[in-house]
Tab-separated table of C-alpha atoms and ligand atoms in Angstrom:
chain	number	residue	atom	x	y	z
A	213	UNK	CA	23.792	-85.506	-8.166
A	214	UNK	CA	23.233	-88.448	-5.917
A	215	UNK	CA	23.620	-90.935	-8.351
A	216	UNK	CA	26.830	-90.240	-9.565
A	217	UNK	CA	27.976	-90.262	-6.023
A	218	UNK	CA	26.653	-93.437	-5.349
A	219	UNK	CA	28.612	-94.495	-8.634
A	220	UNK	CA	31.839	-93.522	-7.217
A	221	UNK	CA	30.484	-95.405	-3.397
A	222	UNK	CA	29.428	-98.782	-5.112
A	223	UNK	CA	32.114	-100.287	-7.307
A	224	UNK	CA	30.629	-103.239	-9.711
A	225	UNK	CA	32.192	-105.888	-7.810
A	226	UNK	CA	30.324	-104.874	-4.910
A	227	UNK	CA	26.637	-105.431	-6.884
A	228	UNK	CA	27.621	-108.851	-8.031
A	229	UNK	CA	25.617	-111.496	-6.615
A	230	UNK	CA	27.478	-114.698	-6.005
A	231	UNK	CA	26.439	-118.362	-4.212
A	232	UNK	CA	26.205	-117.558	-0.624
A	233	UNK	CA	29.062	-120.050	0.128
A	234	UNK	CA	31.321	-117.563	-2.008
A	235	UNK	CA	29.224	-114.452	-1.547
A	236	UNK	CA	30.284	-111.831	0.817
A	237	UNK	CA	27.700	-109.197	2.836
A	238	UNK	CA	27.474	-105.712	1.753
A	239	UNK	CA	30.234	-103.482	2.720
A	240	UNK	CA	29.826	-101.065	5.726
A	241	UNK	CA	30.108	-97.949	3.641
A	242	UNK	CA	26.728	-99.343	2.404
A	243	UNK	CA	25.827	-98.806	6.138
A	244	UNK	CA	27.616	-95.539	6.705
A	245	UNK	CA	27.635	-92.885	4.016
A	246	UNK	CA	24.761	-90.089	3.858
A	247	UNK	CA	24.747	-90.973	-0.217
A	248	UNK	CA	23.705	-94.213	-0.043
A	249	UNK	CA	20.799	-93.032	2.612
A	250	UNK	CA	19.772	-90.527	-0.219
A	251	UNK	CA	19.812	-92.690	-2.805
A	252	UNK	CA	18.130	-95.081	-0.730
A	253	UNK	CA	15.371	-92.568	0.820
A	254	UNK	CA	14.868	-91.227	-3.399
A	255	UNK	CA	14.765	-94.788	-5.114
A	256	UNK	CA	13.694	-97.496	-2.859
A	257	UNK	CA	11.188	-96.028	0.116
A	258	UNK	CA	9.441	-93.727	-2.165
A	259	UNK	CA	8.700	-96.765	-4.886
A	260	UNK	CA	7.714	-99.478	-2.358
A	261	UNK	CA	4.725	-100.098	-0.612
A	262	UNK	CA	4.403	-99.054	3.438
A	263	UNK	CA	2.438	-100.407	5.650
A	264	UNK	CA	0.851	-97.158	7.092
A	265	UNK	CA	-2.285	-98.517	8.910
A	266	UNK	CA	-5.298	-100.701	9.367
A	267	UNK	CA	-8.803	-100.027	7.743
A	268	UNK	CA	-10.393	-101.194	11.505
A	269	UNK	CA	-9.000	-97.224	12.478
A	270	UNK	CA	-11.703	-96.338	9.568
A	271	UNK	CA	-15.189	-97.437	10.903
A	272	UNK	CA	-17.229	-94.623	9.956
A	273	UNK	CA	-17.495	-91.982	6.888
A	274	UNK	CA	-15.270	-89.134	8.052
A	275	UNK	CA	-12.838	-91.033	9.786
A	276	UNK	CA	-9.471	-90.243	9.281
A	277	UNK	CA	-5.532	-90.697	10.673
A	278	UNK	CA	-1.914	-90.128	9.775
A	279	UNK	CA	1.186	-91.097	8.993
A	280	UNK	CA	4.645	-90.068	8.219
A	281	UNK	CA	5.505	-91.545	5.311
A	282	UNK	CA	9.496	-90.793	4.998
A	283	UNK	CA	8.883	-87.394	5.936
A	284	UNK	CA	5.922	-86.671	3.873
A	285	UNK	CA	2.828	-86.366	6.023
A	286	UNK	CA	-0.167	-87.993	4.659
A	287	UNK	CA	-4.027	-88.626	5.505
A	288	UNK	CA	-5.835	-91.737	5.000
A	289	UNK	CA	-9.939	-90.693	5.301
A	290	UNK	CA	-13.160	-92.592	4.865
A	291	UNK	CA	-15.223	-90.907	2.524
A	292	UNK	CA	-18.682	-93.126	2.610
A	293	UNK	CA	-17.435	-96.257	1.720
A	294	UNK	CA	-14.312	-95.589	-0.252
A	295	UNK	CA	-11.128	-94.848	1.695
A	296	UNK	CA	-8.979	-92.140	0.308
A	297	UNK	CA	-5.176	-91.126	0.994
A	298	UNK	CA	-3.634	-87.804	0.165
A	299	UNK	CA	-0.788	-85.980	0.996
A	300	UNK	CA	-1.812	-83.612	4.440
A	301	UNK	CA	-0.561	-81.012	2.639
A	302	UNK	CA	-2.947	-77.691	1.806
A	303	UNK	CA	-2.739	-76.414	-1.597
A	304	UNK	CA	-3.087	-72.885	-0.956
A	305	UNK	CA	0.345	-72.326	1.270
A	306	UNK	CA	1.355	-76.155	2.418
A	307	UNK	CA	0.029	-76.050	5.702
A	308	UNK	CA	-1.701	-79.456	7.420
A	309	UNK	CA	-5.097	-80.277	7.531
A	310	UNK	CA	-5.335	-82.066	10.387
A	311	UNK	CA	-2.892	-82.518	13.753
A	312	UNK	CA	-4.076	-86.049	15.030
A	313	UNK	CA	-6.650	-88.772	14.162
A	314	UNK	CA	-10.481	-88.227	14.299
A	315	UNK	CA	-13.732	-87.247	12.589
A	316	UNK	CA	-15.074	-84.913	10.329
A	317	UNK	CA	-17.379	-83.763	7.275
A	318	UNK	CA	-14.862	-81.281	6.129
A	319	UNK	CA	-11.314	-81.134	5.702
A	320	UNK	CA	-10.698	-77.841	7.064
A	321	UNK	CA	-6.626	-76.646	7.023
A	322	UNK	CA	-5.293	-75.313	10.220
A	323	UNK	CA	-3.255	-72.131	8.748
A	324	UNK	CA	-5.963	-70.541	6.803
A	325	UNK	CA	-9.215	-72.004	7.128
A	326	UNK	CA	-9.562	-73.889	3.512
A	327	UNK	CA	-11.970	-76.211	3.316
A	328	UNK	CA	-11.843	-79.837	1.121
A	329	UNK	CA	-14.288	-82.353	0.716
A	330	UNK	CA	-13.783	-85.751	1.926
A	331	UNK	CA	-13.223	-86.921	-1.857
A	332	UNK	CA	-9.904	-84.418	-1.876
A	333	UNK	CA	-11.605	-80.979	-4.037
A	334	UNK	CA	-11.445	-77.763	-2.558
A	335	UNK	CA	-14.578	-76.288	-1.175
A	336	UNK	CA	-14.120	-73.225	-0.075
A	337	UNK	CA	-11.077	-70.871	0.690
A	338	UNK	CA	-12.670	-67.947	3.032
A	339	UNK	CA	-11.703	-64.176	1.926
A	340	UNK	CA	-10.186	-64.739	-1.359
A	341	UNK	CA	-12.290	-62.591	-3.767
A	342	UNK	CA	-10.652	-60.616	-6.779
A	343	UNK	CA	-7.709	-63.545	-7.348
A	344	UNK	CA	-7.497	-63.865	-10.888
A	345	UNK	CA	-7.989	-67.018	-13.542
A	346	UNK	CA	-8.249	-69.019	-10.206
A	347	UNK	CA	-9.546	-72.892	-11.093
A	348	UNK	CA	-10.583	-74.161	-7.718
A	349	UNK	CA	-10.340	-77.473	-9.918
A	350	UNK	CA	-6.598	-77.349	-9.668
A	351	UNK	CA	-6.400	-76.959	-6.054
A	352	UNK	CA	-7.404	-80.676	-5.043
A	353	UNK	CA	-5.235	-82.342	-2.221
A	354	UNK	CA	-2.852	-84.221	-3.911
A	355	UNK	CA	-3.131	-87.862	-3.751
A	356	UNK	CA	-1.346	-90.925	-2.608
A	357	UNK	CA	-1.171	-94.274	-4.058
A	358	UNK	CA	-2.677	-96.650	-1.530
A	359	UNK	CA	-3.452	-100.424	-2.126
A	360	UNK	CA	-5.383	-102.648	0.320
A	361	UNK	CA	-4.388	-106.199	1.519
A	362	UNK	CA	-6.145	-108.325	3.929
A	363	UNK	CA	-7.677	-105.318	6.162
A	364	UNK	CA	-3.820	-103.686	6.261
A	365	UNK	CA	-3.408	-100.361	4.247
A	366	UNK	CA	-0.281	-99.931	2.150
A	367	UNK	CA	0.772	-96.394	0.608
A	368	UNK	CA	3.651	-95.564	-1.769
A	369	UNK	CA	4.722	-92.109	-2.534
A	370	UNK	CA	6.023	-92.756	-6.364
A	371	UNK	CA	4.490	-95.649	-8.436
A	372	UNK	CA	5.816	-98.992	-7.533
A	373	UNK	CA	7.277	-101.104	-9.997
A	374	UNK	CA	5.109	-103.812	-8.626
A	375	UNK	CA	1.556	-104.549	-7.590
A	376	UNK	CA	0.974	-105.278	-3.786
A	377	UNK	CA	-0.886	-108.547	-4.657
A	378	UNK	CA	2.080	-109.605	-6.339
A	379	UNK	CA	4.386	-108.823	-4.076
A	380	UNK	CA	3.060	-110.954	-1.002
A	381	UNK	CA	1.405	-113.609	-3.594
A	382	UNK	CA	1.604	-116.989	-1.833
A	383	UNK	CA	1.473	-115.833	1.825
A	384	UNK	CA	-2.441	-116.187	2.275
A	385	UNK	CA	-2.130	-119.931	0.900
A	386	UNK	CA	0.967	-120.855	2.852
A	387	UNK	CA	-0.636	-119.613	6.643
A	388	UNK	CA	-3.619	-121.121	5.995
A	389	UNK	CA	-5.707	-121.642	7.521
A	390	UNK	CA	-4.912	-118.466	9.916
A	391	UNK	CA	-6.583	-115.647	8.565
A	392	UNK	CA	-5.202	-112.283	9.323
A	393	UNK	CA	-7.614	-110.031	8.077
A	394	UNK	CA	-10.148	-111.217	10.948
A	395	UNK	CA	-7.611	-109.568	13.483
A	396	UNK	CA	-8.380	-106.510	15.003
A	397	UNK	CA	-5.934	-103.341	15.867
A	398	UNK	CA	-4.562	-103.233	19.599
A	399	UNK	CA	-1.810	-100.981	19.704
A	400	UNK	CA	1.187	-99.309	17.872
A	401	UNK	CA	4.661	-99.391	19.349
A	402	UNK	CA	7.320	-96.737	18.086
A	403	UNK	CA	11.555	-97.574	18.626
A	404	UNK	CA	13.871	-95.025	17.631
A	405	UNK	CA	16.921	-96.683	17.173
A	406	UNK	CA	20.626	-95.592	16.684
A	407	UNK	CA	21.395	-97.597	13.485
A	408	UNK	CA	20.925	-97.617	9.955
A	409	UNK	CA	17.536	-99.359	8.748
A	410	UNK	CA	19.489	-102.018	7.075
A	411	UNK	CA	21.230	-103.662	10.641
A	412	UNK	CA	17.740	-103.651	12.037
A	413	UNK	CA	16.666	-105.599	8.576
A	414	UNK	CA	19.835	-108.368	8.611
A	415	UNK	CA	19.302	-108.842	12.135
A	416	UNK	CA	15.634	-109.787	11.703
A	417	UNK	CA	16.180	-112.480	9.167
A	418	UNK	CA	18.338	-114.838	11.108
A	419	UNK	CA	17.991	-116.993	14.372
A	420	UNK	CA	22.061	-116.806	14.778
A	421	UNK	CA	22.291	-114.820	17.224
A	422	UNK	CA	19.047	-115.960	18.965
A	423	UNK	CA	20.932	-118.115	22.015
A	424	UNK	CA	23.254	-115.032	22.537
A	425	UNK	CA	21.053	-111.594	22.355
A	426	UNK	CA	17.383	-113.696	23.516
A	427	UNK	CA	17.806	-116.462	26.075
A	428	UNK	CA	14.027	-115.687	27.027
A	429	UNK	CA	12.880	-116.188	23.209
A	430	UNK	CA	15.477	-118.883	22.957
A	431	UNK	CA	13.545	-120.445	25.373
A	432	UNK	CA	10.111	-120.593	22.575
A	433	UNK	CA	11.898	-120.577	19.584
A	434	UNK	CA	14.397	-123.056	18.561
A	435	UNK	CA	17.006	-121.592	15.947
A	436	UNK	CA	17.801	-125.492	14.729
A	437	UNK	CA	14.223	-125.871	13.596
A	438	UNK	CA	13.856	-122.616	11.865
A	439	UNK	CA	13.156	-123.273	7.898
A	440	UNK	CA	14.091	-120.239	5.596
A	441	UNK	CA	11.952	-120.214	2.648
A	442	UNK	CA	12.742	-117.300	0.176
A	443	UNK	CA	10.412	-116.240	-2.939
A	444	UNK	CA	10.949	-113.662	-5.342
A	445	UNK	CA	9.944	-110.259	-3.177
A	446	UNK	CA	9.974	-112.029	0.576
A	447	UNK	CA	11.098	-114.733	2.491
A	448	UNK	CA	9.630	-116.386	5.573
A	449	UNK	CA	11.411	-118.118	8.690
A	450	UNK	CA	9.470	-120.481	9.691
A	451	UNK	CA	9.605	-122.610	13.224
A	452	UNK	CA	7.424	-124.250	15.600
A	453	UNK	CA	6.774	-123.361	18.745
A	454	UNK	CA	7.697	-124.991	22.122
A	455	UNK	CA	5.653	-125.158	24.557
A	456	UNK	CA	5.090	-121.756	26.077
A	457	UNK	CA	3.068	-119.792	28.177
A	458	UNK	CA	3.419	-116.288	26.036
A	459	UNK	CA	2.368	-117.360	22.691
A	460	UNK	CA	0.669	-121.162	23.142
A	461	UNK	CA	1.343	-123.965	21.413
A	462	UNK	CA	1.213	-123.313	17.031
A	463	UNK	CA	3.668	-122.159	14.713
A	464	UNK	CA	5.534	-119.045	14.053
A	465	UNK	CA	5.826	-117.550	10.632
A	466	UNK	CA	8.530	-114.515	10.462
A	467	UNK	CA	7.807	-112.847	6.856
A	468	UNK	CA	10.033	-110.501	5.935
A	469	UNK	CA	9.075	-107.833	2.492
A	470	UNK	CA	11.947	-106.361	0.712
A	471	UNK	CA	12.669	-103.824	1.696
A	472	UNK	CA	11.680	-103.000	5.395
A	473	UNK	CA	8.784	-104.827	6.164
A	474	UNK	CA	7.667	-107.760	8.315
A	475	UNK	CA	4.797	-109.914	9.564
A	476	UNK	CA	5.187	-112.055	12.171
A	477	UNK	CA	2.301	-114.322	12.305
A	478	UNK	CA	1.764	-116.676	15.511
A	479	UNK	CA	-1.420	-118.469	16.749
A	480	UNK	CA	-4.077	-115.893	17.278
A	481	UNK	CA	-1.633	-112.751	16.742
A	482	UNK	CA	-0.141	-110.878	13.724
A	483	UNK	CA	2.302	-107.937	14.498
A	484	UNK	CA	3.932	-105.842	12.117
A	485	UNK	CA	7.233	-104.308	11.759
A	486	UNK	CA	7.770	-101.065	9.395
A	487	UNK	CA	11.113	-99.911	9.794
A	488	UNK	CA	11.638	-96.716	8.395
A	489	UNK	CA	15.386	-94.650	7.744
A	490	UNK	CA	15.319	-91.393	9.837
A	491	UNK	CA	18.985	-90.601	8.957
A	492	UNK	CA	22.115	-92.816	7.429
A	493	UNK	CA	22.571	-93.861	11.276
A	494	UNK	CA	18.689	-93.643	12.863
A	495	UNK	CA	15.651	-95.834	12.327
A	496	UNK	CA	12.006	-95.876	13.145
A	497	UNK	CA	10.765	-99.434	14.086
A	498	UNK	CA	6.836	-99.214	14.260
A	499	UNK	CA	4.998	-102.194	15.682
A	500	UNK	CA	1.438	-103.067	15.081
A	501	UNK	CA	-0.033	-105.140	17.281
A	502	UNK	CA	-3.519	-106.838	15.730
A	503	UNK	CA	-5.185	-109.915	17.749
A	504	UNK	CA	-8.147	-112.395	17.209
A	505	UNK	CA	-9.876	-111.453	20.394
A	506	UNK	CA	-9.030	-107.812	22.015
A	507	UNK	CA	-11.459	-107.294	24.774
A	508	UNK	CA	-12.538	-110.461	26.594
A	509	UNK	CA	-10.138	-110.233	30.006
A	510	UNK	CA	-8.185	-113.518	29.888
A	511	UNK	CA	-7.411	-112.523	25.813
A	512	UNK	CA	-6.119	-108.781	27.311
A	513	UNK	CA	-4.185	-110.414	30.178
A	514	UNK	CA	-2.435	-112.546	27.498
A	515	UNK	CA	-1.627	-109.888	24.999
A	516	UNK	CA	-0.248	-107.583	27.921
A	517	UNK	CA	2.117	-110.466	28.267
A	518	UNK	CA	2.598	-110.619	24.712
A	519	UNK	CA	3.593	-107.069	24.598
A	520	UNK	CA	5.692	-107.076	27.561
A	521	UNK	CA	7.672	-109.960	26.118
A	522	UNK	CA	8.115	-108.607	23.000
A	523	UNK	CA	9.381	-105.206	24.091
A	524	UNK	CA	12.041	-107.279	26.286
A	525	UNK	CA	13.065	-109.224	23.032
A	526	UNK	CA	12.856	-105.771	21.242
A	527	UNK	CA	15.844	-104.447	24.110
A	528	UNK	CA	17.565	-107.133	23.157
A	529	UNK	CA	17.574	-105.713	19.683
A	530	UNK	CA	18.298	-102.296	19.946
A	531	UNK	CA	21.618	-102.784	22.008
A	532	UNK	CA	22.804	-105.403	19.549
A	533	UNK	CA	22.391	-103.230	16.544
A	534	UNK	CA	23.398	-100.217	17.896
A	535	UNK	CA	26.688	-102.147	18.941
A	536	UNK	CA	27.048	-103.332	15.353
A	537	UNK	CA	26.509	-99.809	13.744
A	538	UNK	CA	29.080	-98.633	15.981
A	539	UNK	CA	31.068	-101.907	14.249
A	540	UNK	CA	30.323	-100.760	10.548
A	541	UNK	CA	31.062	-97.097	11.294
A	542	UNK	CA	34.893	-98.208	12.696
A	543	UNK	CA	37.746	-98.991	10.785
A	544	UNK	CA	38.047	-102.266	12.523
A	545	UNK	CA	35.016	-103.297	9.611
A	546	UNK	CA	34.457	-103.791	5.731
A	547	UNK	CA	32.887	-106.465	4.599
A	548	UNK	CA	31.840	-110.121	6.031
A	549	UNK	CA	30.821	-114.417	4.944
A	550	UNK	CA	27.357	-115.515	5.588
A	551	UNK	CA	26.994	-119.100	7.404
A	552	UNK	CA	24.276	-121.020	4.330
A	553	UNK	CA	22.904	-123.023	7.466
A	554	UNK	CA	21.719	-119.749	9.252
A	555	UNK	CA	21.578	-116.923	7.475
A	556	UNK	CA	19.768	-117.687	3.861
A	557	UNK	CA	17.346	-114.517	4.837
A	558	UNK	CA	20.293	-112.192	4.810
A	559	UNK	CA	22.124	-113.080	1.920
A	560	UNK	CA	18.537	-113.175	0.205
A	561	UNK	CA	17.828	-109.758	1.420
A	562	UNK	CA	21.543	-108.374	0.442
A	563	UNK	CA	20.976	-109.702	-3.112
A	564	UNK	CA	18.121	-108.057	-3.427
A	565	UNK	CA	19.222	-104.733	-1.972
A	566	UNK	CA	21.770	-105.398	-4.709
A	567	UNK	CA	19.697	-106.223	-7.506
A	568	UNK	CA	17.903	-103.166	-6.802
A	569	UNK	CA	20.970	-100.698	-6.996
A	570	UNK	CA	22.093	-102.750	-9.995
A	571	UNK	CA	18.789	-101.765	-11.881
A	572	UNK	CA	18.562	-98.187	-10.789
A	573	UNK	CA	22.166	-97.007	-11.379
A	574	UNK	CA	22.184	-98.833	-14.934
A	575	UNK	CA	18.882	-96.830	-15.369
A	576	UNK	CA	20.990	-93.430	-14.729
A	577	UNK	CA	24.134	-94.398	-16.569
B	16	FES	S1	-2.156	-73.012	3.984
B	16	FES	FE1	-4.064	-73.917	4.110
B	16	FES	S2	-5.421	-72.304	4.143
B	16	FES	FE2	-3.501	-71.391	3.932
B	17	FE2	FE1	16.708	-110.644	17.573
């Protein structure tokens, strides 16, 4: 059982949460071992809401796309004016409904031929006369929790402990008076990176290392005037913006959402970061890109530029982390201090992480 290997991994010390001038960060083992990924993959991803798309990719009844949620393959459709979200699974012998995005009045399955309505029943499964005390009742698609929050959809694949409304409560008041759900979709970015989600996570919530991985972003951002603010479920770096020809004068508001997500709100621009655990050692980063104005030409030229600079900040990134997985995985590597002028977001994040484990293994002693 996972759980009582994690028991043996994570000693009670280790889940303590102390003052960050005495705490220390989470041990590399944390970083390392296939159990915790488990246990990690089981308890947290499956109960926390994931950003898995954008209700602008649902104009029209019958519109539909996907997403790989943690390895479960799901479809969000428009049925009329409700939007719906089930697993793509078929009930008859598991195979998938649909291969890509698009349109359509039926739900037909791509091994078999089944057929469901848009709202999830079964319509009609061809050849299958003479099956006995069949309920075509029972053979729905099964659903997915999905919650909605300012145009961006959220699924979970187990019941979270908490609404979505309550998570991110506050973050509409304090950007005002931005408004994020007038953006519209641009483009999704995938990185596959060689390091556990959780290096990609700590590296995100602090400007530290911003003057030695980013002299180009060190250039817009100043790490002295970044302000970390942390509530109960997220915390937000906060900094204005010098002046700049990527992003224009404004303000920049990094939020991160325990446990892997992040919205990084600047003038005229939202982009979102879902980074997902392939493996103990492998991530998926996937960027959303949403602007204010996506067509007229001098808006495209500048979110071209906005893309290009964030993929070379993104570089920057990847070789860092990777670096430092390498670290945790050595034996030159246990545990570290956090600096309280620079990195509040990581310790806040850590005791989280560690609040978390606290609750579920006490639920499984
Ligand atoms: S698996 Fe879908 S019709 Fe057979
Ligand atoms: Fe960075």
């Amino acid at each position: 059982m996972i759980e009582n290997r994690i028991s043996d991994l994570i000693t009670e010390s280790e889940l303590s949460v102390l003052p960050i001038e005495q705490a220390e960060t989470i041990p590399s083992s944390w970083y390392t071992k296939e159990a915790v990924y488990e246990f990690e993959l089981n308890n947290l991803f499956n109960t926390s809401w994931q950003i898995v798309g954008h209700t602008d990719q649902l104009k029209k009844s019958g519109d539909y796309f996907l997403f790989d949620l943690t390895g479960n393959p799901i479809i969000i459709i428009k049925d009329g004016n409700d939007i719906r979200a089930f697993y793509n699974v078929c009930r008859h012998r598991g195979g998938p409904l649909a291969f890509e995005a698009g349109n359509t009045k039926l739900l037909q399955c791509k091994y078999h031929g089944w057929t469901y309505k848009l709202d999830g029943t079964l319509h009609k499964q061809p050849n299958f006369s003479g099956v006995e005390h069949f309920n075509k009742k029972k053979f729905c698609l099964n659903p997915v929790n999905f919650t909605i929050w300012e145009g961006l959809i959220f699924a979970a694949l187990d019941n979270p402990a908490i609404n979505l409304s309550e998570v991110l409560s506050g973050i509409k008041e304090r950007i005002t008076p931005i408004d994020v759900s007038k953006y519209k979709f641009y483009k999704r970015v995938k990185y596959k990176i060689n390091c556990n989600w959780k290096v990609y996570v700590d590296n995100y919530l602090e400007g530290y290392h911003l003057p030695f991985v980013h002299p180009g972003l060190s250039k817009v951002l100043d790490a002295k005037d970044y302000i970390t603010e942390t509530s109960i479920n997220y915390s937000l770096q906060y900094s204005p913006l010098k002046d700049n020809d990527v992003y224009g004068m404004g303000e920049a508001y990094y939020y991160f959402i325990f446990p892997n997500i992040m919205l990084n709100i600047l003038p005229g621009r939202l982009q979102t970061n879902l980074v997902l655990p392939l493996s103990k050692n492998q991530s998926l980063v996937i960027f959303d890109f949403y602007f204010d104005d996506v067509t007229s030409p001098d808006s495209v030229k500048r979110i071209e530029k906005d893309i290009r600079f964030s993929d070379e900040v993104q570089q920057e990134d990847i070789m860092i982390c990777e670096k430092v997985q390498k670290g945790l995985e050595s034996k030159g590597y246990d545990k570290g201090r956090f600096s309280p002028q620079e990195e509040m977001g990581v310790y806040h994040f850590q005791a989280l992480l560690k609040s978390f484990y606290s609750k579920v293994l006490t639920h499984f002693n």
